[in-house]
XYZ file of C-alpha atoms in Angstrom:
254
model
C 0.000 0.000 0.000
C 1.411 3.393 -1.018
C 2.024 5.974 1.702
C 2.003 9.769 1.558
C 4.698 12.196 2.681
C 3.636 11.840 6.331
C 3.670 8.047 6.168
C -0.101 7.475 6.084
C -1.390 4.706 3.771
C -3.183 6.248 0.785
C -6.615 5.097 -0.378
C -8.079 6.667 -3.525
C -11.282 4.788 -4.431
C -14.450 3.556 -2.699
C -13.379 -0.033 -3.358
C -10.010 0.772 -1.839
C -11.706 2.149 1.271
C -13.604 -1.114 1.691
C -10.453 -3.210 1.344
C -8.349 -0.972 3.555
C -10.943 -0.781 6.319
C -11.560 -4.530 6.298
C -7.870 -5.249 6.664
C -7.244 -2.959 9.646
C -6.300 -5.254 12.520
C -6.709 -2.672 15.296
C -7.754 0.933 15.921
C -4.236 2.322 15.496
C -3.952 0.830 12.013
C -7.470 1.970 11.156
C -6.774 5.532 12.331
C -3.652 5.718 10.150
C -5.522 4.433 7.111
C -8.377 6.889 7.641
C -5.844 9.724 7.878
C -4.483 8.941 4.403
C -7.814 8.564 2.605
C -8.295 10.536 -0.644
C -11.327 8.695 -2.013
C -13.696 11.710 -2.270
C -12.205 14.364 -4.592
C -14.609 17.141 -3.566
C -13.834 16.653 0.120
C -10.090 16.395 -0.470
C -10.095 19.697 -2.364
C -12.180 21.455 0.278
C -10.314 20.254 3.352
C -6.945 21.108 1.805
C -8.086 24.530 0.568
C -9.336 25.361 4.072
C -6.052 24.183 5.565
C -4.062 26.344 3.166
C -6.118 29.546 3.389
C -6.921 29.184 7.142
C -9.118 31.367 9.300
C -7.468 34.640 10.305
C -7.623 33.795 14.000
C -5.691 30.565 13.340
C -3.287 31.855 10.697
C -0.206 30.906 12.737
C -1.339 27.294 13.192
C -0.576 24.288 11.029
C -3.889 22.751 9.975
C -4.321 18.988 9.894
C -6.189 19.150 6.565
C -6.883 15.400 6.461
C -9.638 12.956 7.356
C -10.113 12.868 11.121
C -10.008 9.465 12.857
C -12.006 8.536 15.932
C -10.886 8.987 19.516
C -11.216 6.667 22.490
C -10.153 3.227 23.729
C -10.893 -0.164 22.194
C -12.545 -1.101 25.491
C -15.302 1.477 24.959
C -18.831 0.304 25.722
C -20.319 3.520 24.296
C -19.743 5.085 20.877
C -20.762 8.636 19.984
C -21.236 9.195 16.247
C -21.485 12.696 14.805
C -21.762 14.101 11.288
C -18.330 15.275 10.082
C -15.360 17.381 11.245
C -15.677 21.161 11.233
C -13.554 23.061 8.728
C -11.733 24.999 11.451
C -12.304 22.445 14.210
C -11.236 18.860 13.582
C -9.867 19.759 10.163
C -7.536 22.165 11.966
C -6.651 20.213 15.097
C -6.665 16.672 13.730
C -8.880 15.409 16.539
C -12.577 14.712 16.271
C -14.854 17.411 17.756
C -11.812 19.359 18.958
C -11.344 23.089 18.592
C -14.895 24.280 17.877
C -18.096 25.053 19.765
C -19.675 21.690 18.984
C -16.704 20.019 20.611
C -17.013 22.315 23.620
C -20.533 20.972 24.105
C -19.953 17.272 23.597
C -16.771 16.969 25.648
C -18.188 19.001 28.520
C -21.203 16.674 28.505
C -19.000 13.573 28.377
C -17.071 14.936 31.359
C -20.293 15.486 33.299
C -21.196 11.873 32.495
C -17.871 10.650 33.891
C -16.501 9.570 30.499
C -13.549 11.981 30.221
C -10.925 13.308 32.600
C -11.538 16.967 31.732
C -14.374 19.082 30.294
C -12.403 20.732 27.475
C -10.821 19.569 24.236
C -8.755 22.270 22.556
C -5.816 20.594 20.824
C -3.897 17.353 20.508
C -1.713 16.999 23.585
C -4.020 18.931 25.938
C -4.264 15.932 28.277
C -7.742 14.755 27.293
C -8.441 11.087 27.994
C -11.658 9.189 27.295
C -12.856 6.302 29.442
C -15.451 3.838 28.225
C -16.384 5.872 25.140
C -15.204 6.204 21.550
C -16.108 9.334 19.553
C -16.240 9.281 15.754
C -17.970 10.818 12.740
C -20.001 9.292 9.932
C -17.908 11.238 7.388
C -14.253 11.842 8.204
C -13.478 14.934 6.094
C -14.777 18.452 6.627
C -17.423 19.021 3.918
C -18.425 22.290 2.219
C -21.386 23.870 4.033
C -21.165 21.018 6.555
C -23.117 18.888 4.078
C -21.617 15.643 2.751
C -23.345 14.046 -0.203
C -24.985 10.611 0.076
C -22.201 9.217 -2.146
C -19.535 10.621 0.187
C -21.375 9.189 3.186
C -21.481 5.761 1.555
C -17.826 5.879 0.504
C -16.831 6.664 4.089
C -19.126 4.042 5.602
C -16.576 1.169 5.735
C -14.355 3.189 8.078
C -17.188 3.487 10.600
C -18.170 -0.144 10.150
C -14.669 -1.352 10.922
C -14.295 1.066 13.832
C -17.418 -0.270 15.527
C -16.325 -3.835 14.810
C -13.047 -3.136 16.647
C -14.969 -2.251 19.829
C -15.720 -5.742 21.204
C -17.509 -4.472 24.326
C -19.739 -1.977 22.504
C -23.260 -1.837 23.955
C -24.598 1.652 23.137
C -24.283 4.073 20.210
C -25.286 7.692 20.785
C -26.105 9.197 17.393
C -25.866 12.977 17.042
C -28.288 14.128 14.380
C -30.318 12.673 11.564
C -27.404 12.342 9.133
C -25.528 9.981 11.446
C -28.760 8.113 12.195
C -29.265 7.423 8.483
C -25.604 6.533 7.959
C -25.592 3.979 10.762
C -28.342 1.634 9.516
C -26.425 0.042 6.592
C -23.349 -0.243 8.819
C -25.317 -2.237 11.394
C -27.058 -4.339 8.761
C -23.670 -5.288 7.348
C -22.514 -6.245 10.854
C -25.368 -8.735 11.190
C -27.801 -6.788 13.371
C -31.499 -7.425 12.819
C -33.017 -4.097 11.780
C -36.614 -3.171 12.563
C -39.041 -2.478 9.739
C -39.894 0.219 9.187
C -36.725 1.795 10.479
C -37.394 4.109 13.417
C -37.340 7.804 12.561
C -34.650 9.934 14.140
C -35.581 12.058 17.118
C -34.056 13.349 20.298
C -34.326 10.683 22.972
C -35.328 7.910 20.563
C -34.108 4.547 21.854
C -33.862 1.407 19.732
C -32.357 -1.923 20.815
C -31.099 -4.319 18.160
C -30.101 -7.948 18.449
C -26.892 -8.994 16.766
C -23.961 -11.386 16.776
C -22.394 -9.770 19.840
C -25.593 -9.399 21.815
C -27.920 -6.410 22.146
C -26.887 -2.958 20.929
C -28.933 0.137 21.831
C -29.071 3.230 19.648
C -29.876 6.542 21.328
C -30.758 9.597 19.264
C -29.729 13.122 20.206
C -29.981 16.390 18.369
C -26.574 17.310 17.008
C -24.376 19.647 19.058
C -24.295 22.151 16.190
C -24.351 25.858 16.918
C -27.708 26.071 15.152
C -29.179 23.715 17.745
C -27.349 24.925 20.847
C -27.710 28.649 20.178
C -31.446 28.372 19.531
C -32.123 26.163 22.537
C -33.303 23.225 20.461
C -30.621 21.262 22.321
C -29.889 22.164 25.937
C -27.296 20.811 28.342
C -29.917 18.931 30.406
C -31.250 17.307 27.226
C -27.795 16.115 26.198
C -26.956 15.041 29.740
C -30.104 12.921 29.887
C -29.114 11.002 26.743
C -25.574 10.380 27.989
C -26.862 9.386 31.410
C -29.095 6.817 29.735
C -26.131 5.612 27.675
C -23.961 5.054 30.740
C -26.846 3.312 32.481
C -27.338 0.921 29.566
C -23.611 0.329 29.099
C -23.207 -0.479 32.783
C -26.171 -2.795 32.790
C -24.785 -4.588 29.755
């Protein structure tokens, strides 16, 4: 497998993503392969243009400008799945949900739930550690207008599928927003989970338990921690805390 200048394995096609994800033996290998992915030309152009031009307030920083892998231990019993990295958040810092207001919300909530050692996530090396939870995104590159296409979602899907497969103790998935909710169903079907028909509609607080090859898995819906939702009050801290409290309850009971 070819590698880029930083030593990350390069993947350039949807079929290559499927092969590369399937062959990742652990999360470290998977994270490296995600970081070298170039399978979606529109997203590659956008993320790299943003990293080159930069936001004025970050002009002295070196942007990551790559796909953003997940964060958290292989022993996680809870996964949190969002939409995609922010152009000047994860695309800048190289860590999922780090360096933007959405990240401020989710990591503070994870800390209140006892799943992190600190309530802030500002940059790689800031001391953040996750316990019992893995955080990831349905699409790994920052998209224009924060809106990946269905084709980009599907191309990226094998990364998420393999990531969840590499969490042997996984019992709960907290899904942030309708995009992630839609993206997750084919991933779970491919993993052998029996899906309900019709598929439950996304909503805040929706809870669905599926039976699969590794036992029950519960999906919990939450409005996304986007500024549009948090600034308008559609999502409040107590609402998010309630979902994460339920997730820790279910994961502990599992």
